[in-house]
GROMACS .gro file of C-alpha atoms in nm:
model
  308
    1MET     CA    1  -3.107   0.582   1.112
    2SER     CA    2  -2.836   0.365   0.956
    3VAL     CA    3  -2.807   0.303   0.583
    4THR     CA    4  -2.913  -0.059   0.635
    5ALA     CA    5  -3.210   0.043   0.845
    6ASP     CA    6  -3.315   0.300   0.585
    7ALA     CA    7  -3.306   0.040   0.310
    8LEU     CA    8  -3.515  -0.201   0.515
    9ALA     CA    9  -3.759   0.074   0.606
   10ILE     CA   10  -3.845   0.147   0.244
   11GLY     CA   11  -3.868  -0.223   0.165
   12GLU     CA   12  -3.571  -0.242  -0.073
   13PRO     CA   13  -3.486  -0.608  -0.142
   14ALA     CA   14  -3.138  -0.726  -0.048
   15VAL     CA   15  -3.083  -0.849  -0.403
   16LEU     CA   16  -3.137  -0.498  -0.540
   17ARG     CA   17  -2.903  -0.344  -0.283
   18THR     CA   18  -2.633  -0.598  -0.367
   19SER     CA   19  -2.675  -0.553  -0.741
   20GLY     CA   20  -2.647  -0.176  -0.698
   21VAL     CA   21  -2.316  -0.213  -0.514
   22VAL     CA   22  -2.188  -0.450  -0.783
   23ARG     CA   23  -2.280  -0.202  -1.057
   24ARG     CA   24  -2.098   0.081  -0.880
   25LEU     CA   25  -1.794  -0.142  -0.833
   26ALA     CA   26  -1.799  -0.238  -1.202
   27ARG     CA   27  -1.796   0.132  -1.298
   28ASN     CA   28  -1.493   0.201  -1.079
   29PRO     CA   29  -1.174   0.160  -1.289
   30THR     CA   30  -0.964   0.117  -0.974
   31VAL     CA   31  -1.167  -0.186  -0.869
   32VAL     CA   32  -1.168  -0.334  -1.218
   33PHE     CA   33  -0.792  -0.303  -1.251
   34GLY     CA   34  -0.730  -0.445  -0.902
   35VAL     CA   35  -0.968  -0.736  -0.956
   36PHE     CA   36  -0.806  -0.814  -1.293
   37ILE     CA   37  -0.454  -0.832  -1.146
   38LEU     CA   38  -0.567  -1.017  -0.835
   39GLY     CA   39  -0.768  -1.263  -1.041
   40PHE     CA   40  -0.461  -1.332  -1.253
   41ILE     CA   41  -0.248  -1.400  -0.941
   42VAL     CA   42  -0.516  -1.626  -0.791
   43ALA     CA   43  -0.554  -1.819  -1.116
   44MET     CA   44  -0.178  -1.857  -1.135
   45GLY     CA   45  -0.165  -2.004  -0.785
   46ILE     CA   46  -0.452  -2.245  -0.853
   47ALA     CA   47  -0.303  -2.360  -1.183
   48ALA     CA   48   0.053  -2.387  -1.047
   49PRO     CA   49   0.086  -2.765  -1.111
   50TRP     CA   50   0.002  -2.710  -1.478
   51LEU     CA   51   0.194  -2.385  -1.529
   52ALA     CA   52   0.520  -2.493  -1.367
   53ASN     CA   53   0.766  -2.663  -1.603
   54PHE     CA   54   0.972  -2.807  -1.316
   55ASP     CA   55   0.935  -2.925  -0.960
   56PRO     CA   56   0.988  -2.608  -0.750
   57ALA     CA   57   1.201  -2.803  -0.500
   58ALA     CA   58   1.407  -2.999  -0.757
   59ILE     CA   59   1.779  -2.918  -0.727
   60ASN     CA   60   2.007  -2.932  -1.032
   61PRO     CA   61   2.362  -2.815  -0.943
   62SER     CA   62   2.477  -2.858  -1.301
   63PHE     CA   63   2.227  -2.597  -1.423
   64ARG     CA   64   2.248  -2.330  -1.154
   65ASN     CA   65   2.239  -1.952  -1.195
   66LYS     CA   66   2.114  -1.961  -1.551
   67THR     CA   67   1.974  -1.644  -1.703
   68PRO     CA   68   1.606  -1.614  -1.803
   69GLY     CA   69   1.520  -1.804  -2.117
   70ALA     CA   70   1.787  -2.074  -2.077
   71MET     CA   71   1.700  -2.411  -2.227
   72GLU     CA   72   1.756  -2.739  -2.042
   73SER     CA   73   1.741  -3.092  -2.182
   74VAL     CA   74   1.529  -3.313  -1.956
   75ARG     CA   75   1.428  -3.676  -1.978
   76VAL     CA   76   1.055  -3.748  -1.999
   77ASP     CA   77   0.875  -4.067  -1.894
   78ASP     CA   78   0.937  -4.261  -2.216
   79GLY     CA   79   1.311  -4.195  -2.206
   80VAL     CA   80   1.309  -3.931  -2.477
   81ARG     CA   81   1.492  -3.608  -2.394
   82SER     CA   82   1.312  -3.280  -2.447
   83GLU     CA   83   1.419  -2.915  -2.435
   84VAL     CA   84   1.241  -2.716  -2.161
   85ARG     CA   85   1.287  -2.343  -2.111
   86HIS     CA   86   1.357  -2.172  -1.778
   87TRP     CA   87   1.151  -1.860  -1.839
   88MET     CA   88   1.285  -1.680  -1.531
   89GLY     CA   89   1.621  -1.854  -1.506
   90THR     CA   90   1.747  -2.070  -1.218
   91ASP     CA   91   1.877  -1.994  -0.871
   92SER     CA   92   2.206  -2.087  -0.703
   93LEU     CA   93   2.082  -2.446  -0.648
   94GLY     CA   94   1.959  -2.494  -1.003
   95ARG     CA   95   1.591  -2.465  -0.917
   96ASP     CA   96   1.357  -2.312  -1.171
   97VAL     CA   97   1.266  -1.960  -1.057
   98ALA     CA   98   0.943  -1.946  -1.259
   99SER     CA   99   0.810  -2.265  -1.097
  100ARG     CA  100   0.899  -2.135  -0.752
  101VAL     CA  101   0.734  -1.798  -0.821
  102VAL     CA  102   0.415  -1.967  -0.942
  103TYR     CA  103   0.395  -2.191  -0.634
  104GLY     CA  104   0.492  -1.899  -0.411
  105ALA     CA  105   0.164  -1.730  -0.500
  106ARG     CA  106  -0.018  -2.002  -0.308
  107ALA     CA  107   0.164  -1.936   0.018
  108SER     CA  108   0.130  -1.559  -0.006
  109LEU     CA  109  -0.242  -1.565  -0.087
  110LEU     CA  110  -0.311  -1.825   0.182
  111VAL     CA  111  -0.137  -1.616   0.445
  112GLY     CA  112  -0.306  -1.294   0.334
  113VAL     CA  113  -0.660  -1.432   0.325
  114SER     CA  114  -0.619  -1.633   0.647
  115VAL     CA  115  -0.482  -1.338   0.842
  116ALA     CA  116  -0.758  -1.107   0.713
  117VAL     CA  117  -1.037  -1.349   0.805
  118ILE     CA  118  -0.900  -1.437   1.149
  119ALA     CA  119  -0.804  -1.080   1.244
  120VAL     CA  120  -1.142  -0.940   1.135
  121GLY     CA  121  -1.331  -1.216   1.316
  122ILE     CA  122  -1.146  -1.169   1.645
  123GLY     CA  123  -1.138  -0.790   1.618
  124LEU     CA  124  -1.511  -0.772   1.542
  125ALA     CA  125  -1.605  -0.976   1.850
  126VAL     CA  126  -1.371  -0.787   2.082
  127GLY     CA  127  -1.460  -0.448   1.934
  128LEU     CA  128  -1.834  -0.507   1.972
  129ALA     CA  129  -1.786  -0.607   2.336
  130ALA     CA  130  -1.555  -0.314   2.413
  131GLY     CA  131  -1.780  -0.059   2.245
  132TYR     CA  132  -2.108  -0.179   2.393
  133VAL     CA  133  -2.004  -0.281   2.745
  134ARG     CA  134  -1.880   0.038   2.908
  135TRP     CA  135  -1.683  -0.114   3.197
  136LEU     CA  136  -1.501  -0.347   2.958
  137ASP     CA  137  -1.396  -0.068   2.726
  138GLY     CA  138  -1.110   0.068   2.937
  139VAL     CA  139  -0.954  -0.270   3.009
  140VAL     CA  140  -0.965  -0.394   2.650
  141MET     CA  141  -0.846  -0.073   2.490
  142ARG     CA  142  -0.548  -0.030   2.722
  143PHE     CA  143  -0.438  -0.382   2.627
  144MET     CA  144  -0.485  -0.304   2.259
  145ASP     CA  145  -0.290   0.020   2.294
  146GLY     CA  146  -0.004  -0.179   2.445
  147LEU     CA  147   0.000  -0.415   2.146
  148MET     CA  148  -0.011  -0.127   1.899
  149ALA     CA  149   0.287   0.037   2.071
  150ILE     CA  150   0.505  -0.248   1.941
  151PRO     CA  151   0.594  -0.233   1.570
  152ALA     CA  152   0.407  -0.504   1.381
  153ILE     CA  153   0.714  -0.661   1.221
  154LEU     CA  154   0.903  -0.676   1.554
  155LEU     CA  155   0.605  -0.833   1.729
  156ALA     CA  156   0.570  -1.087   1.448
  157ILE     CA  157   0.939  -1.177   1.467
  158ALA     CA  158   0.913  -1.224   1.844
  159VAL     CA  159   0.609  -1.451   1.814
  160VAL     CA  160   0.769  -1.664   1.541
  161SER     CA  161   1.091  -1.690   1.741
  162LEU     CA  162   0.902  -1.830   2.039
  163SER     CA  163   0.741  -2.107   1.832
  164SER     CA  164   0.841  -2.358   1.569
  165ALA     CA  165   0.876  -2.217   1.220
  166GLY     CA  166   0.585  -2.297   0.993
  167LEU     CA  167   0.283  -2.160   0.811
  168LEU     CA  168   0.058  -2.164   1.119
  169ALA     CA  169   0.315  -1.980   1.331
  170VAL     CA  170   0.352  -1.711   1.064
  171ILE     CA  171  -0.025  -1.662   1.042
  172VAL     CA  172  -0.058  -1.629   1.420
  173ALA     CA  173   0.239  -1.392   1.434
  174ILE     CA  174   0.082  -1.160   1.178
  175VAL     CA  175  -0.272  -1.182   1.321
  176ILE     CA  176  -0.169  -1.058   1.668
  177PRO     CA  177  -0.056  -0.707   1.562
  178GLU     CA  178  -0.348  -0.670   1.319
  179VAL     CA  179  -0.626  -0.742   1.571
  180PRO     CA  180  -0.591  -0.412   1.767
  181ARG     CA  181  -0.648  -0.209   1.450
  182VAL     CA  182  -0.974  -0.392   1.383
  183VAL     CA  183  -1.082  -0.356   1.746
  184ARG     CA  184  -1.029   0.020   1.741
  185LEU     CA  185  -1.225   0.054   1.416
  186VAL     CA  186  -1.522  -0.153   1.538
  187ARG     CA  187  -1.522   0.016   1.880
  188SER     CA  188  -1.538   0.363   1.725
  189ILE     CA  189  -1.833   0.262   1.509
  190VAL     CA  190  -2.017   0.102   1.801
  191LEU     CA  191  -1.966   0.410   2.022
  192SER     CA  192  -2.116   0.625   1.747
  193VAL     CA  193  -2.407   0.398   1.657
  194ARG     CA  194  -2.493   0.330   2.020
  195GLU     CA  195  -2.603   0.692   2.064
  196GLU     CA  196  -2.832   0.692   1.760
  197PRO     CA  197  -3.205   0.746   1.829
  198TYR     CA  198  -3.315   0.416   1.673
  199VAL     CA  199  -3.076   0.223   1.901
  200GLU     CA  200  -3.197   0.412   2.206
  201ALA     CA  201  -3.555   0.340   2.101
  202ALA     CA  202  -3.475  -0.031   2.068
  203ILE     CA  203  -3.326  -0.028   2.419
  204ALA     CA  204  -3.630   0.159   2.554
  205VAL     CA  205  -3.872  -0.106   2.425
  206GLY     CA  206  -3.669  -0.380   2.591
  207THR     CA  207  -3.486  -0.535   2.294
  208PRO     CA  208  -3.244  -0.800   2.426
  209THR     CA  209  -2.873  -0.726   2.397
  210LEU     CA  210  -2.786  -0.993   2.138
  211PRO     CA  211  -3.064  -0.904   1.888
  212LEU     CA  212  -2.987  -0.535   1.942
  213ILE     CA  213  -2.622  -0.586   1.846
  214THR     CA  214  -2.686  -0.819   1.552
  215ARG     CA  215  -2.976  -0.618   1.400
  216HIS     CA  216  -2.881  -0.256   1.463
  217ILE     CA  217  -2.509  -0.229   1.540
  218LEU     CA  218  -2.339  -0.511   1.352
  219PRO     CA  219  -2.466  -0.411   1.001
  220ASN     CA  220  -2.305  -0.069   1.040
  221THR     CA  221  -1.963  -0.224   1.100
  222LEU     CA  222  -1.960  -0.452   0.795
  223PRO     CA  223  -1.877  -0.203   0.513
  224PRO     CA  224  -1.574  -0.053   0.693
  225LEU     CA  225  -1.461  -0.401   0.797
  226ILE     CA  226  -1.471  -0.527   0.438
  227VAL     CA  227  -1.244  -0.241   0.336
  228GLN     CA  228  -1.017  -0.295   0.636
  229ALA     CA  229  -0.990  -0.666   0.553
  230THR     CA  230  -0.838  -0.586   0.213
  231TYR     CA  231  -0.572  -0.367   0.371
  232ILE     CA  232  -0.497  -0.637   0.629
  233CYS     CA  233  -0.461  -0.892   0.350
  234ALA     CA  234  -0.211  -0.673   0.164
  235SER     CA  235  -0.017  -0.600   0.483
  236ALA     CA  236  -0.006  -0.971   0.574
  237ILE     CA  237   0.132  -1.067   0.233
  238LEU     CA  238   0.405  -0.806   0.269
  239ILE     CA  239   0.492  -0.901   0.628
  240GLU     CA  240   0.510  -1.270   0.535
  241ALA     CA  241   0.757  -1.185   0.260
  242ILE     CA  242   0.963  -0.979   0.506
  243LEU     CA  243   0.969  -1.262   0.762
  244SER     CA  244   1.069  -1.515   0.498
  245PHE     CA  245   1.334  -1.277   0.362
  246LEU     CA  246   1.479  -1.246   0.713
  247GLY     CA  247   1.481  -1.624   0.755
  248VAL     CA  248   1.225  -1.639   1.040
  249GLY     CA  249   0.913  -1.711   0.837
  250ILE     CA  250   0.800  -2.011   0.638
  251PRO     CA  251   1.077  -2.276   0.606
  252ALA     CA  252   1.307  -2.238   0.306
  253GLN     CA  253   1.196  -2.566   0.149
  254THR     CA  254   0.851  -2.415   0.092
  255PRO     CA  255   0.861  -2.177  -0.205
  256THR     CA  256   0.746  -1.828  -0.111
  257TRP     CA  257   0.830  -1.496  -0.271
  258GLY     CA  258   1.021  -1.391   0.041
  259ASN     CA  259   1.224  -1.712   0.045
  260ILE     CA  260   1.312  -1.680  -0.323
  261MET     CA  261   1.437  -1.324  -0.274
  262ALA     CA  262   1.627  -1.419   0.042
  263GLU     CA  263   1.813  -1.695  -0.138
  264GLY     CA  264   1.902  -1.467  -0.431
  265ARG     CA  265   2.017  -1.159  -0.240
  266THR     CA  266   2.382  -1.271  -0.210
  267LEU     CA  267   2.424  -1.282  -0.589
  268PHE     CA  268   2.187  -0.997  -0.669
  269ARG     CA  269   2.446  -0.789  -0.855
  270VAL     CA  270   2.536  -1.077  -1.088
  271TYR     CA  271   2.200  -1.256  -1.114
  272PRO     CA  272   1.927  -1.001  -1.039
  273HIS     CA  273   1.650  -1.224  -1.179
  274ASN     CA  274   1.638  -1.421  -0.852
  275ILE     CA  275   1.497  -1.114  -0.677
  276LEU     CA  276   1.345  -0.922  -0.967
  277TYR     CA  277   1.069  -1.164  -1.068
  278PRO     CA  278   0.934  -1.258  -0.722
  279GLY     CA  279   0.958  -0.890  -0.626
  280ILE     CA  280   0.745  -0.792  -0.926
  281PHE     CA  281   0.473  -1.044  -0.841
  282LEU     CA  282   0.480  -0.941  -0.474
  283ALA     CA  283   0.442  -0.574  -0.567
  284LEU     CA  284   0.161  -0.647  -0.813
  285THR     CA  285  -0.032  -0.853  -0.558
  286VAL     CA  286  -0.006  -0.591  -0.283
  287LEU     CA  287  -0.096  -0.319  -0.534
  288ALA     CA  288  -0.401  -0.512  -0.658
  289VAL     CA  289  -0.535  -0.574  -0.307
  290ASN     CA  290  -0.484  -0.210  -0.209
  291LEU     CA  291  -0.657  -0.091  -0.527
  292LEU     CA  292  -0.948  -0.320  -0.449
  293GLY     CA  293  -0.965  -0.181  -0.097
  294ASP     CA  294  -0.961   0.179  -0.222
  295GLY     CA  295  -1.239   0.101  -0.467
  296LEU     CA  296  -1.451  -0.067  -0.202
  297ARG     CA  297  -1.401   0.232   0.028
  298ASP     CA  298  -1.509   0.475  -0.242
  299THR     CA  299  -1.814   0.262  -0.325
  300LEU     CA  300  -1.934   0.168   0.023
  301ASP     CA  301  -1.870   0.505   0.188
  302PRO     CA  302  -2.182   0.724   0.134
  303ARG     CA  303  -1.969   1.039   0.137
  304MET     CA  304  -1.741   0.908  -0.138
  305ARG     CA  305  -2.025   0.750  -0.337
  306LYS     CA  306  -2.149   1.088  -0.459
  307ARG     CA  307  -1.823   1.143  -0.646
  308LEU     CA  308  -1.859   0.824  -0.854
   0.00000   0.00000   0.00000
């Protein structure tokens, strides 16, 4: 019997099961560290209008390529000039790097979360159908194998090149190569659970297909899918930065970490801050999401749980 079915059989309330998972997560230092960093990045993106000292798109040719900490005299609303610091310097167009990095967190997190949700949703539906309907399995999996044969970044570049550049096109381009991985995961779980005695007993008593899937098969796919979603989110953030760095992702006027690094690569030897700071935040975000995924895997996997 599945873990979910066992819990229901002994009458354990859902609140207690959830609280137990939360307690195990709170005792896992990997999860705590990942959540702390990720929470900081999320808070930074939400508070971007208040944290940014300058408009991220404002161009100031007279104050370009300034080193971190440079002070600029700006005019405020009442006509009085005030000294404002460029904490991360300026780029080749005089734009404040710190403001662009702060606003870039929004684009990266939006892409990562959107891709994870969409890819998991599509992959779950297709994987359940492929794993449960035997004649559909071969057709679906051969198509998924074909998609997986193409490197994810090349497939994403091809999809973006065939459409107009924009946030939606980037999300779709990253979702397509991620779906087959979710499908294969869900299908493998369904094939295993389908042979369990409690599923066979449910079929023998005439349980309809939809209730059978939602009550007995679907709950077994959720813990691995939650972990997989975190890895997809981290991968999507990284691929979005790569696409933007190559100039085929989100348009340059929208501040993203990839765009910032792409614009600073020509003068990297002289002004490394244009790549250093967005690269640090990109690495921290991907690290935090991966740490969260590792912690969730260790907590939700019964075999790993005994080690905690």
